[in-house]
Structure formats: C-alpha cells, structure tokens
Short mmCIF file of C-alpha atoms in Angstrom, two decimals:
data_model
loop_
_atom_site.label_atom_id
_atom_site.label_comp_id
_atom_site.label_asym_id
_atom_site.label_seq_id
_atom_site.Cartn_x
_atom_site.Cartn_y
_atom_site.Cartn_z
CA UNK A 1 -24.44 -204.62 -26.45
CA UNK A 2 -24.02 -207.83 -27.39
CA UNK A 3 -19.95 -207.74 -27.76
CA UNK A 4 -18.45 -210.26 -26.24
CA UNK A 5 -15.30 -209.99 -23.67
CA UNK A 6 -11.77 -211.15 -24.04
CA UNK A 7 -9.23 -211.86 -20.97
CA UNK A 8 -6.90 -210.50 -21.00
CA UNK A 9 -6.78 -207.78 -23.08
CA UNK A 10 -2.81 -208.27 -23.50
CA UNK A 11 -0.63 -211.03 -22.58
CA UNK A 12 3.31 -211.34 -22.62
CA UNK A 13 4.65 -214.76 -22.62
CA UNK A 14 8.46 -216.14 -23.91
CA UNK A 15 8.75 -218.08 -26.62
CA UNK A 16 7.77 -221.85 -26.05
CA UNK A 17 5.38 -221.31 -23.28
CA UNK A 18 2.01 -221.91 -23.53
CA UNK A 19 -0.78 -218.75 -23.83
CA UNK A 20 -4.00 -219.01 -22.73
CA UNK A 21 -6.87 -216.78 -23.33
CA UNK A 22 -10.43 -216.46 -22.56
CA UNK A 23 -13.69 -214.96 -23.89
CA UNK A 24 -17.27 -214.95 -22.34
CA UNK A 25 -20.38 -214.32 -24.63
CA UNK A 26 -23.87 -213.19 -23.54
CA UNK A 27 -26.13 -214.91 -25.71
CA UNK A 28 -26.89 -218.35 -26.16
CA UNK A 29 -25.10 -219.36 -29.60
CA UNK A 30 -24.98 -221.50 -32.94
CA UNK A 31 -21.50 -221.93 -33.15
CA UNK A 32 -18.23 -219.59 -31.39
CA UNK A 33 -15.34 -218.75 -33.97
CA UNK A 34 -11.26 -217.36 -33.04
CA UNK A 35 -9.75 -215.12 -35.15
CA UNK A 36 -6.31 -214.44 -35.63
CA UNK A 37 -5.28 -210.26 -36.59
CA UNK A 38 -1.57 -209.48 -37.30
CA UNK A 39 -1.10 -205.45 -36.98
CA UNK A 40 -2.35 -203.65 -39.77
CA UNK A 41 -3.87 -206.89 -41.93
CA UNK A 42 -7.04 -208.53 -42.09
CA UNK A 43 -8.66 -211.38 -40.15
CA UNK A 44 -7.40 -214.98 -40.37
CA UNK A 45 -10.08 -217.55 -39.26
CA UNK A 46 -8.41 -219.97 -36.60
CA UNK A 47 -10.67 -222.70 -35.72
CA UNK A 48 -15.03 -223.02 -35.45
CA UNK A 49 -16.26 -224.87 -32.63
CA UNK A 50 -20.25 -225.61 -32.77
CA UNK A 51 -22.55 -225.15 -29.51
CA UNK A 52 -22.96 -229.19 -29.21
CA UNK A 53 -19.02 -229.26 -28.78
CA UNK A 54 -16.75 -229.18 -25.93
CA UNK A 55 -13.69 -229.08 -27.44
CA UNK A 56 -11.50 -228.91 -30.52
CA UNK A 57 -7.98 -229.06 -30.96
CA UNK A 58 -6.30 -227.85 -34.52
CA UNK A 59 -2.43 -228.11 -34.27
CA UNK A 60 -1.23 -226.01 -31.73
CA UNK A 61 -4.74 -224.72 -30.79
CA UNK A 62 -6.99 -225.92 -28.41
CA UNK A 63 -9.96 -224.75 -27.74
CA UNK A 64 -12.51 -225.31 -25.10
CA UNK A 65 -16.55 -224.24 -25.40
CA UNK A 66 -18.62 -223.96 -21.75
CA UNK A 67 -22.47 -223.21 -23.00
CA UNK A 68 -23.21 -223.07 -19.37
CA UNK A 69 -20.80 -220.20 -18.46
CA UNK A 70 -20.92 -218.84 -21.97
CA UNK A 71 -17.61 -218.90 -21.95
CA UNK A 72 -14.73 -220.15 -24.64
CA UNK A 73 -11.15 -220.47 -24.26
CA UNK A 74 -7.82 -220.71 -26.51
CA UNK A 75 -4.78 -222.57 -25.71
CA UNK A 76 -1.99 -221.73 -27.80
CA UNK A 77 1.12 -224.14 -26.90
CA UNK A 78 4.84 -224.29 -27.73
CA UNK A 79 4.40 -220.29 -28.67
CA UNK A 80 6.24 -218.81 -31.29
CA UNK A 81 7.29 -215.43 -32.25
CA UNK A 82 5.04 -215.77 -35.38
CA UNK A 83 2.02 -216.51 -32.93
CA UNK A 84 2.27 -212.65 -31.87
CA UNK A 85 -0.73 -210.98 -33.28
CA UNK A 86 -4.31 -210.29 -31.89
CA UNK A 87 -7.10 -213.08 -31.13
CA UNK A 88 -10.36 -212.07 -31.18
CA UNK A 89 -13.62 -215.12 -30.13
CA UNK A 90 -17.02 -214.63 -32.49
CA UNK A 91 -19.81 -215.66 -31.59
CA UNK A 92 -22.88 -216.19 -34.01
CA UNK A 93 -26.49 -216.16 -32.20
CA UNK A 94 -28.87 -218.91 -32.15
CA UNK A 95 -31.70 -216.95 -33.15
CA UNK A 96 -30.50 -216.48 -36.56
CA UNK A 97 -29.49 -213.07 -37.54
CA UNK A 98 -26.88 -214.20 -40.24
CA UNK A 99 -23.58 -212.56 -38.82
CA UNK A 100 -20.98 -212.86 -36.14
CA UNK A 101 -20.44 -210.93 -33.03
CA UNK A 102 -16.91 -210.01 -32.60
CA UNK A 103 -14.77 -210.09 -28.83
CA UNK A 104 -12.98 -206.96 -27.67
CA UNK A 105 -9.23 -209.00 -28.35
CA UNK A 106 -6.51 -210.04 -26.92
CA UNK A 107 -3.26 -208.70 -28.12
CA UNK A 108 -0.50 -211.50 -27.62
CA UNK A 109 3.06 -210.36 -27.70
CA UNK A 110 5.71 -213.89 -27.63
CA UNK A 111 9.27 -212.94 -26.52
CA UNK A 112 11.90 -214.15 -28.65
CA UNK B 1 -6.13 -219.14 -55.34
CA UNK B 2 -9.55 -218.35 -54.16
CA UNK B 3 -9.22 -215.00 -52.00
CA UNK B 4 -10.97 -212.23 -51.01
CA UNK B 5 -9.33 -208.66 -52.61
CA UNK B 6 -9.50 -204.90 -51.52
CA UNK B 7 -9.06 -201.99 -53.35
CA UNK B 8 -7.04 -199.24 -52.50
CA UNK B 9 -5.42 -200.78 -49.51
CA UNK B 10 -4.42 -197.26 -48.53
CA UNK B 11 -6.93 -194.59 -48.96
CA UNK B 12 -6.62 -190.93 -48.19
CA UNK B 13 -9.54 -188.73 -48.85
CA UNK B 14 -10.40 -185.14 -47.63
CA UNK B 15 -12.98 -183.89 -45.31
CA UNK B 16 -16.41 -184.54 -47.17
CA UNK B 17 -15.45 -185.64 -50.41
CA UNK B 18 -16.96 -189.14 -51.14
CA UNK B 19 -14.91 -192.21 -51.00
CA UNK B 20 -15.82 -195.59 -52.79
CA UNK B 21 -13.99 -199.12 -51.40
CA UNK B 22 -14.18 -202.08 -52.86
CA UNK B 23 -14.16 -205.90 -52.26
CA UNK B 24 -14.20 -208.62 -54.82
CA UNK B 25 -14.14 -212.07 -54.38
CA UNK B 26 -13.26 -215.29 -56.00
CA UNK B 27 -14.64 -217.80 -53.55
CA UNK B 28 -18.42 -217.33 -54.82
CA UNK B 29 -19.74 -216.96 -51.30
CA UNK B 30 -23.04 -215.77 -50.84
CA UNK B 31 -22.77 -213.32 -48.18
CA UNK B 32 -20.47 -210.30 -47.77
CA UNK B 33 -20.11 -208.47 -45.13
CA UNK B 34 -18.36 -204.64 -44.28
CA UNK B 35 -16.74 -203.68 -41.35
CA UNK B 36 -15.18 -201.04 -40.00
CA UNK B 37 -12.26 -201.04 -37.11
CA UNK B 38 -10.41 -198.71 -35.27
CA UNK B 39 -7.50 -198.76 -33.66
CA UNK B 40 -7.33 -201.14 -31.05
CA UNK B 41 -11.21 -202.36 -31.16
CA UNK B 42 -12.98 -205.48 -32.44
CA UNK B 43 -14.34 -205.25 -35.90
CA UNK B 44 -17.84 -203.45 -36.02
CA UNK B 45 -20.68 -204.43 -38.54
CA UNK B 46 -21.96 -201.74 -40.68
CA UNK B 47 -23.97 -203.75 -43.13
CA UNK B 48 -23.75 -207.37 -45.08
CA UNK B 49 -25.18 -208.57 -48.38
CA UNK B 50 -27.00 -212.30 -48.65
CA UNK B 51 -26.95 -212.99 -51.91
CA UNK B 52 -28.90 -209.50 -52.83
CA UNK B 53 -30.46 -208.90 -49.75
CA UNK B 54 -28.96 -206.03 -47.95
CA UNK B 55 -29.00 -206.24 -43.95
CA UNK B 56 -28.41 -202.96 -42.41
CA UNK B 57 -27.29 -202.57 -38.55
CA UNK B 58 -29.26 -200.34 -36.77
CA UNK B 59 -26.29 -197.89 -35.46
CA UNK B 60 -24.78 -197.58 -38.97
CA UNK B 61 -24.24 -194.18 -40.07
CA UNK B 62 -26.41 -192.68 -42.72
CA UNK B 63 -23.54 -191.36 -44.35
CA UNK B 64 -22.40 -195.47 -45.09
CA UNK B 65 -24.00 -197.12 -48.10
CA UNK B 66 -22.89 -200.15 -50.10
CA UNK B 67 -23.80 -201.86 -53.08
CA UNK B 68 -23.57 -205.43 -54.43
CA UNK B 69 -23.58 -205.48 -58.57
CA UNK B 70 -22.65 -208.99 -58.82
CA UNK B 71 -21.55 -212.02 -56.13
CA UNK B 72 -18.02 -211.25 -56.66
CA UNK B 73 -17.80 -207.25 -56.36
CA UNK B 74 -19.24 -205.56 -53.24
CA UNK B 75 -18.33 -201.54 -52.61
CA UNK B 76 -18.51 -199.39 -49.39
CA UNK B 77 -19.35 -195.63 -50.13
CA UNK B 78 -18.79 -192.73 -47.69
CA UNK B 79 -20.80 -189.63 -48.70
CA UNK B 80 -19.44 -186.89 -46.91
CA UNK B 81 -16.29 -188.79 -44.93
CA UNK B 82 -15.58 -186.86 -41.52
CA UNK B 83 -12.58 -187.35 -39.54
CA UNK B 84 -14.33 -189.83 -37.24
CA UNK B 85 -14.76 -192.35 -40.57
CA UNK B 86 -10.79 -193.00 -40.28
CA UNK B 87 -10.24 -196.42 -40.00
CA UNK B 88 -9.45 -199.95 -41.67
CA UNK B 89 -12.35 -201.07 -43.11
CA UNK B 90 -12.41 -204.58 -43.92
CA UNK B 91 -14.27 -206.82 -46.06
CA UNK B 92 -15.36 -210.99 -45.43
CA UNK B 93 -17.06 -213.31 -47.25
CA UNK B 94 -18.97 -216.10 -46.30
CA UNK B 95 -20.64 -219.23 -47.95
CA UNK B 96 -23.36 -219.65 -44.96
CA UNK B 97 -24.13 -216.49 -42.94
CA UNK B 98 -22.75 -217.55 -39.54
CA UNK B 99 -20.16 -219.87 -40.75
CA UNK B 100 -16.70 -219.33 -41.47
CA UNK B 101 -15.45 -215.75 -42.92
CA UNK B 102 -12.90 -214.97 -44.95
CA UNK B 103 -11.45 -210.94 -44.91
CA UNK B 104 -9.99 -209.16 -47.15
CA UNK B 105 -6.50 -207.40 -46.00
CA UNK B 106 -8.55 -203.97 -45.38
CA UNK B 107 -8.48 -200.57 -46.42
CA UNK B 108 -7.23 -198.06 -44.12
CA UNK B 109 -8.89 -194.81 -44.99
CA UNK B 110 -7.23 -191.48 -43.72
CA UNK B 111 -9.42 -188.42 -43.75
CA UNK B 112 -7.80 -184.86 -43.95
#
C-alpha cells in the first residue's frame, strides 16, 4: 500500500497551545496536501505544499516538507476549540497517476 | 458560490437493492473523483472521472459503478449494496488531477 502514516493518530492539547502533527509518505511526490475533516462532514483543503518547497505557512498553519525523509509536518498554533476536527496529509505521486493518496489521520481534540 | 453538492446526504437502502448517489458541481473542474470512508479511516478511491475518461482502482468492487453525463453531474451506483458498503461516501472535484480538491459534504449510506 501506498497509504501514507499520520503521528499521532490522536492528540489532546488545551486551548492556546500549539499542536503538532506528522505524516511520512513512501513514494517520491509532485506535491503533499493537509486536509481538514470535522465529524460527520466532508474534506476541507488546508494548505498545498509542492516537492521543490520546504515550507509554507498559511495563518495559523505551518507546514514543513522533508523529500529526504518523506516526511511532512503541521503546526497548528494558538489552538482553538474550532481547530478540533481530523487532519489527514495527501500525497500525489510523481509518476503521474492523476489522484491523491490519503494519510491514516490524526484526530485533534482542543480543550476548552 | 461555486461548491461541490451531494444528494441524499443521508441514505438508507436495504440489503441488495440498488442505490444511486450523486455529485454535481458548479466549479467546472475537470476531474471528479468518488470515495468511500468508514468510520475512523482515511478516504479510499474507488474510481475518478478526467473529463470523460473513467480511471478505475484496481481493488474497487465490481458491485461500484459510476457515470459522468455532463462536467457538472457525476453519480455512484451500488448494484446489490451489502452491509459492508455502509459508509460516507464522498465526492471532490478537481481542476488539475493532483491539485487541489474540493468534497462534497458526503453521503452516509446505511444498509439494512
């Protein structure tokens, strides 16, 4: 399978705190996507950052791209209870089969 | 505003009587893809349209079949649903495959 992996697969925090979370990949890549999933809705698309890139920030969001370790992480800071939900990293392969490869998730829970 | 729309967003069905979804969408994307998620999981690929070119994945049931009439409608049909086909099922659209997609809030189909 080419799924890639999300740590961890839940995280607790308190409101204000910064959460962190990572996801590694096995193939190389054309671009790596996070994806935000309330309960019960349909996917929100947070930020794209492309394979050339090392980072990207978008508001609160931060997120960091290591080709090397195939890995990708997602800095959310000053949490909020709004911000709980579940995160899942995409990944779309360089060799050009047209669609993404979705992360197993991490389910964020901020404490009021 | 442009959006992506699903029809029912609550489906029940009974044990082998077929079940059409659909998607429509305003944002005149080219691609369109299907997915189906359980509880808990990442969103799995069963199929995606570019423009009319339909892109199967390998592991997607027989009993799965969609069809594309126009760029904005798109419609997931379960033959004979069994009670392992519960699940949202959500639809995304994309103007470049790999790029950016935009879901749908989902169906979530209940089997009896």
């Amino acid at each position: 399978s080419q799924q890639g992996e999300e740590d961890p697969q839940a995280l607790s925090i308190q409101e204000g705190e910064n959460a962190t979370m990572n996801c590694s990949y096995k193939t190389s890549i054309n671009n790596l996507q996070w994806y935000r999933q309330n309960s019960g809705r349909g996917l929100v698309h947070l930020i794209l950052i492309r394979s050339n890139e090392r980072e990207k920030h978008s508001g609160r969001l931060r997120v960091t791209l290591d080709t090397s370790k195939k890995s990708s992480s997602l800095l959310i800071t000053a949490s909020r209870a709004a911000d709980t939900a579940s995160y899942f990293c995409a990944t779309e392969a360089n060799f050009g089969n047209e669609k993404l490869t979705f992360g197993t998730g991490t389910r964020l829970t901020i404490i009021p | 505003d442009a959006m992506v729309i699903q029809n029912p967003r609550y489906q029940v069905t009974q044990f082998g009587k077929p079940v059409t979804l659909s998607c429509s969408q305003t944002l005149n994307h080219n691609v369109m893809y299907w997915y189906q998620q359980k509880s808990s999981q990442a969103p799995k690929l069963l199929f995606h349209y570019y423009d009319k070119d339909f892109n199967n994945e390998a592991d997607t049931p027989d009993n799965f079949q969609s069809r594309r009439p126009n760029t904005s409608f798109c419609f997931l049909d379960i033959r004979s649903p069994g009670l392992g086909d519960a699940a949202m099922y959500l639809c995304a659209t994309s103007g470049t495959a790999g790029e950016t997609q935009y879901f749908g809030p989902g169906t979530r189909l209940l089997v009896l």
